[in-house]
Coordinates of C-alpha atoms in Angstrom, one line a residue:
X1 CA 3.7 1.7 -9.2
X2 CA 1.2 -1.3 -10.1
X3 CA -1.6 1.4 -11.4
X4 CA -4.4 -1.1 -11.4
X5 CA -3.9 -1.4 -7.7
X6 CA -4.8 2.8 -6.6
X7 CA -8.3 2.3 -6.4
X8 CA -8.0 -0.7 -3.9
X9 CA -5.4 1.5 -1.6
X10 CA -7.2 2.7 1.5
X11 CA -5.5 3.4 5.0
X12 CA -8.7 2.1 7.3
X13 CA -9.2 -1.3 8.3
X14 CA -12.6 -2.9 9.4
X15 CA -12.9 -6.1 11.2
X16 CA -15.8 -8.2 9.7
X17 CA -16.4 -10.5 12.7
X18 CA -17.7 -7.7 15.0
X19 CA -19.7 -6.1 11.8
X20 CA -20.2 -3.1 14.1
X21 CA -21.6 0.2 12.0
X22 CA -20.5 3.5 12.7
X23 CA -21.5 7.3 11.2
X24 CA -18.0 8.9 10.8
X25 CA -17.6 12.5 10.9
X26 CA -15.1 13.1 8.6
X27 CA -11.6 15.5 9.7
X28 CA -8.6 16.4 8.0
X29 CA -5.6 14.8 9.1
X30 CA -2.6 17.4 9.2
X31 CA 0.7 16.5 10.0
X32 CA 4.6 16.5 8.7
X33 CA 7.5 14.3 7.6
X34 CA 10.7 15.0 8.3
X35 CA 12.4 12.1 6.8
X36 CA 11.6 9.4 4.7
X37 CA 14.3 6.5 4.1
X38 CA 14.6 3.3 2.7
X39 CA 18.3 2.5 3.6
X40 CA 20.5 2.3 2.3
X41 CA 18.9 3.3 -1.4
X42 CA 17.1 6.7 -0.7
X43 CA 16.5 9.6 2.2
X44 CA 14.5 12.7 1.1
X45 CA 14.9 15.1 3.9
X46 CA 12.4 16.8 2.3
X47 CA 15.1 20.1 2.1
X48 CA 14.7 21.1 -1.6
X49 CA 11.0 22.7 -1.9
X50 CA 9.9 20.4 -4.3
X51 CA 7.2 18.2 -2.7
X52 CA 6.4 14.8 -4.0
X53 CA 6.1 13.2 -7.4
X54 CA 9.7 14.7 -7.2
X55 CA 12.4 13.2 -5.3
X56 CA 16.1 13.0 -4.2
X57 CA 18.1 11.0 -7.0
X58 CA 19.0 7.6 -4.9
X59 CA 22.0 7.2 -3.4
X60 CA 24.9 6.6 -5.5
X61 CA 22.7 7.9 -8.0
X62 CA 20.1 7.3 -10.2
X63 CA 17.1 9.0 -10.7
X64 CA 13.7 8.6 -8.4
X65 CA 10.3 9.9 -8.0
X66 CA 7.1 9.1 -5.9
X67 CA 3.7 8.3 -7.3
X68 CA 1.7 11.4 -5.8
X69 CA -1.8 11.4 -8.0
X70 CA -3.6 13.7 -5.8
X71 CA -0.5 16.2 -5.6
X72 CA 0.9 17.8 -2.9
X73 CA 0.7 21.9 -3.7
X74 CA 3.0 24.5 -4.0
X75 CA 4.8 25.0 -0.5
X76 CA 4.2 21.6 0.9
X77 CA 7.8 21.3 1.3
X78 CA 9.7 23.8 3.2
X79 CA 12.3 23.8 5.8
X80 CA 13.2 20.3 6.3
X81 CA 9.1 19.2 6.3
X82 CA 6.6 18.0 4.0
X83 CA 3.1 18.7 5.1
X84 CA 0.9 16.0 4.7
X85 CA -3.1 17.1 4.9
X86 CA -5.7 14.2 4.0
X87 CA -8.2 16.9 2.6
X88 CA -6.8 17.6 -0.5
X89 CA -6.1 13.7 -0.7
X90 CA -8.1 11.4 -3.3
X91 CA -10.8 9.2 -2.6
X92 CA -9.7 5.5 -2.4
X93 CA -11.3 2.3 -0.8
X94 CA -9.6 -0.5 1.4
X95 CA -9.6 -4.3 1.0
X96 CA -13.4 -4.5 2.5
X97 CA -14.8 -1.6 0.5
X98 CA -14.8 0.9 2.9
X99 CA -14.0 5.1 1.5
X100 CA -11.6 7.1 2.5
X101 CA -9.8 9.6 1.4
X102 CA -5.9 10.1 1.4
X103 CA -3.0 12.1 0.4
X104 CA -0.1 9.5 -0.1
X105 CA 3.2 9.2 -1.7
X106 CA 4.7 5.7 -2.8
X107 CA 8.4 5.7 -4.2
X108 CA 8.4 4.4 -7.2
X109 CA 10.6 1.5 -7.2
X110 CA 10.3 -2.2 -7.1
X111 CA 12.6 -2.9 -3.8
X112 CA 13.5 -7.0 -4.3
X113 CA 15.8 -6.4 -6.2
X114 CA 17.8 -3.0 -4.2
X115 CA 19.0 -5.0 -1.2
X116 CA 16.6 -3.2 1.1
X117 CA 17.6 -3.5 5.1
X118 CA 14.9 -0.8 6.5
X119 CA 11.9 1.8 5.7
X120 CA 11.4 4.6 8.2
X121 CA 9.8 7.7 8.2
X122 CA 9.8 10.2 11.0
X123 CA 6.2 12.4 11.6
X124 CA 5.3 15.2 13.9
X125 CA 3.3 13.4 16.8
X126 CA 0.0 14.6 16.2
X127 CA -3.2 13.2 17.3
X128 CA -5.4 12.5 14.4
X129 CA -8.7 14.4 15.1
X130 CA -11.8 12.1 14.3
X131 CA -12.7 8.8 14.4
X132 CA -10.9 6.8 11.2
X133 CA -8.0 9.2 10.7
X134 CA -4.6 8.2 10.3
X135 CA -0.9 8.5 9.2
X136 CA 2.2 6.6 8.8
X137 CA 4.0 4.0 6.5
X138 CA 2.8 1.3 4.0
X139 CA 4.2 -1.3 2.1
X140 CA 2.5 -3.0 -0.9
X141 CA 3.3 -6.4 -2.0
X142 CA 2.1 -7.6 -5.7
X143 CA 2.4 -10.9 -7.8
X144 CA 0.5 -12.9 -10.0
X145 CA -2.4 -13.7 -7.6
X146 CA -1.4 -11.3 -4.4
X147 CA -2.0 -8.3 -3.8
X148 CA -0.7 -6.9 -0.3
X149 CA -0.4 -3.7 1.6
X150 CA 0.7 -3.0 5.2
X151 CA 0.3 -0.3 7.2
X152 CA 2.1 0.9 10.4
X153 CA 0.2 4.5 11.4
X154 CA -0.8 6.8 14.2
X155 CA -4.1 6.1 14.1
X156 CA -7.7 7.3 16.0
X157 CA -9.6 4.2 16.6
X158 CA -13.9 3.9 16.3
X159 CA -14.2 3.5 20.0
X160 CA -12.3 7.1 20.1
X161 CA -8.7 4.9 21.3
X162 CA -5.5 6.4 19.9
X163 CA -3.1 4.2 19.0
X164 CA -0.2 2.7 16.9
X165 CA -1.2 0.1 14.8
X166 CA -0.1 -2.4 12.7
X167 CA -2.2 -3.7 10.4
X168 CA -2.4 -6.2 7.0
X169 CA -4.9 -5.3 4.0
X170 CA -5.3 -8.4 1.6
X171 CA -7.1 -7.4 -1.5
X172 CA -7.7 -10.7 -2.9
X173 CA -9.3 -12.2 0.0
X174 CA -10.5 -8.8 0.9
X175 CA -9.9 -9.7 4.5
X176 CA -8.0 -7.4 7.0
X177 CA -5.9 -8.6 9.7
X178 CA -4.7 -6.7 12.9
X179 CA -1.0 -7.2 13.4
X180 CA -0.1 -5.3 16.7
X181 CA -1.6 -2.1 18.6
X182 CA 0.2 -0.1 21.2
X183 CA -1.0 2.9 23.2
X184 CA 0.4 6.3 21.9
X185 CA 2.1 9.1 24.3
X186 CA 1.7 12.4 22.8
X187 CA 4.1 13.9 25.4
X188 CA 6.9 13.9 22.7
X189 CA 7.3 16.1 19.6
X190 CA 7.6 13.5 16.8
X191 CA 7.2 9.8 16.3
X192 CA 10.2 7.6 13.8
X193 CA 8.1 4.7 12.0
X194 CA 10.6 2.1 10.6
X195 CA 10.2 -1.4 8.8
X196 CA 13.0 -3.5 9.8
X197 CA 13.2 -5.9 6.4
X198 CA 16.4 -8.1 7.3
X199 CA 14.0 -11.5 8.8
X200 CA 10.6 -11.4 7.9
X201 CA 9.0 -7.5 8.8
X202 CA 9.8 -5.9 12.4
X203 CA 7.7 -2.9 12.7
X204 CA 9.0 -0.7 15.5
X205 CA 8.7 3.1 16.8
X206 CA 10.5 5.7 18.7
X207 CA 9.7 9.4 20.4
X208 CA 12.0 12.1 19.3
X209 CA 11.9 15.4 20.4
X210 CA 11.7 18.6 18.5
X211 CA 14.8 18.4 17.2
X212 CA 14.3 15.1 15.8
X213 CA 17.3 13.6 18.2
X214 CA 15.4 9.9 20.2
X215 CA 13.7 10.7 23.4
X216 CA 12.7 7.1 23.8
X217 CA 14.1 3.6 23.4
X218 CA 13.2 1.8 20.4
X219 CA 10.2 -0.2 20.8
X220 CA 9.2 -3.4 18.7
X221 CA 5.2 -3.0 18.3
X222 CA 4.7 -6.6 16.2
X223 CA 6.4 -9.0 13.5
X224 CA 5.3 -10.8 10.9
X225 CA 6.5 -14.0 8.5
X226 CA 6.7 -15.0 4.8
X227 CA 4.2 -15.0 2.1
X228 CA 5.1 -16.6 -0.9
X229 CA 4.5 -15.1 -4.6
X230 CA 5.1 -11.6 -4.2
X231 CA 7.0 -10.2 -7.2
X232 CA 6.9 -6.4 -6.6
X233 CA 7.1 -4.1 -3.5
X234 CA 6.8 -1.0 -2.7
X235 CA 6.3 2.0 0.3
X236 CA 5.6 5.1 1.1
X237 CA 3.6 7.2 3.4
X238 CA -0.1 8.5 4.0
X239 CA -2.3 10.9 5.7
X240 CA -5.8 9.7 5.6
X241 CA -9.3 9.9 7.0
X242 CA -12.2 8.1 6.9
X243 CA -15.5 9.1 4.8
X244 CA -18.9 8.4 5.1
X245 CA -20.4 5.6 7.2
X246 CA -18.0 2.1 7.6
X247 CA -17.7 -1.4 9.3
X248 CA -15.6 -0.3 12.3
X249 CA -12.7 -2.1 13.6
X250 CA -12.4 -2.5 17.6
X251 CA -8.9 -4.6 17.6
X252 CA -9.1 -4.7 21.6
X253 CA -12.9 -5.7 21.6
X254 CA -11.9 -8.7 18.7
X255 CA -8.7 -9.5 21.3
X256 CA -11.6 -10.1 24.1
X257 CA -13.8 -12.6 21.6
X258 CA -9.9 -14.5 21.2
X259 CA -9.6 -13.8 17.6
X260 CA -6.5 -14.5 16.6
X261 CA -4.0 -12.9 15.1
X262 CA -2.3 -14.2 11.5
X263 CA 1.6 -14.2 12.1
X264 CA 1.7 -13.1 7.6
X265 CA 4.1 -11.2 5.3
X266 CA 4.7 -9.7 2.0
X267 CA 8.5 -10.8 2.0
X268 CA 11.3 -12.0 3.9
X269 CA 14.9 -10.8 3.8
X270 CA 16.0 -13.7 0.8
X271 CA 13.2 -11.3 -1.0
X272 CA 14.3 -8.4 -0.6
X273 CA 18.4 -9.1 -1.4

């Protein structure tokens, strides 16, 4: 992983243009993976007992590993699940400035050059507890003067609204941009994350039950283009919460002032083959 970039990772996302303050009460975020793919290179079904920076070899093999810097302890991984707990995460900031802290995993390859088709991860549906917690997915997207990351998570908004969101950090405009936000139904057992890569990025979910078999219909939450000049990406997953006091984001408030969204991307599928 581009090491220069871990202190700019954070899982959060403020929207400057309502510049609306908010005291968090921090609250661990505790959940578990299941699965974590990025067809048709790797799956770690998390079976083994050795939680993240190891990994599965990749398929066909090869050696892989994540890059886990806060750790994951001893008995994280059991049973087909690796339980992810934003407390004994690190502290990291996002591409405004705001803290947070969060226990993340990114695989450590660059995935231009692996003919990448989809990234998915599937989490017990949980609701995050406080205001500013999260988990889910993330790519990151480097080159010479970008420096990317996107986020797909379960995530507890500031005005207390839980929700899936979509979201784009850019950390050399330090600007962040809502992609998409859907209501969450915590009536199922777990929730499948995926990336679809193959034309731009497709970010879509589905309810399983507690057998991980689909309950629901896939659903497409939001899209997004081509950025030129990325040279190196990468993904993994996060649980994260929010520390301290921040600039709030309130994507359906900005959606009432007609903000609009920017249709962007890290990479398109002549990328990624």
């Amino acid at each position: 992983m581009n090491r220069s970039a871990v202190n700019r990772l954070g899982w959060f996302f403020s929207i400057v243009s309502l510049a609306l303050v908010a005291n968090i009460a921090s609250a661990s975020v505790i959940t578990n993976i299941h699965e974590f793919s990025v067809s048709p290179v790797f799956t770690d079904n998390f079976s083994d007992g050795n939680p993240p920076p190891s990994a599965p070899d990749l398929v066909g093999g090869g050696a892989a590993s994540y890059f886990a810097p806060a750790g994951f302890p001893s008995g994280a991984e059991s049973g087909g699940k690796l339980q992810l707990d934003s407390s004994l995460g690190g502290p990291y900031v996002n591409a405004i400035g705001d803290s947070r802290k969060s226990q993340f995993a990114t695989l450590s390859l660059n995935l231009l050059s692996l003919g990448v088709t989809d990234i998915s991860g599937k989490f017990d549906l949980v609701a995050p507890p406080a205001r500013g917690d999260a988990y889910g997915l993330y790519m990151l997207g480097f080159g010479p003067s970008a420096s990317l990351e996107l986020d797909f998570m379960v995530w507890h908004g500031f005005d207390d609204a839980l929700s899936i969101f979509l979201v784009l950090q850019d950390f050399v405009s330090h600007t962040i941009t809502p992609i998409a936000q859907a209501p969450v139904d915590f009536g199922f057992a777990e929730i499948a994350l995926e990336f679809d890569v193959t034309n731009g990025i497709i970010g879509s979910y589905t309810y399983l039950d507690n057998n991980g078999v689909p309950a629901s219909a896939a659903t497409v939450l939001g899209s997004i283009g081509d950025i030129p000049g990325i040279s190196v990406v990468e993904t993994g997953f996060f649980a994260g919460e929010a520390v301290g006091g921040a600039t709030v984001p309130e994507p359906m408030s900005i959606a009432l002032f007609g903000i609009g969204i920017v249709a962007l991307s890290m990479f398109s599928r002549r990328r990624i083959s």
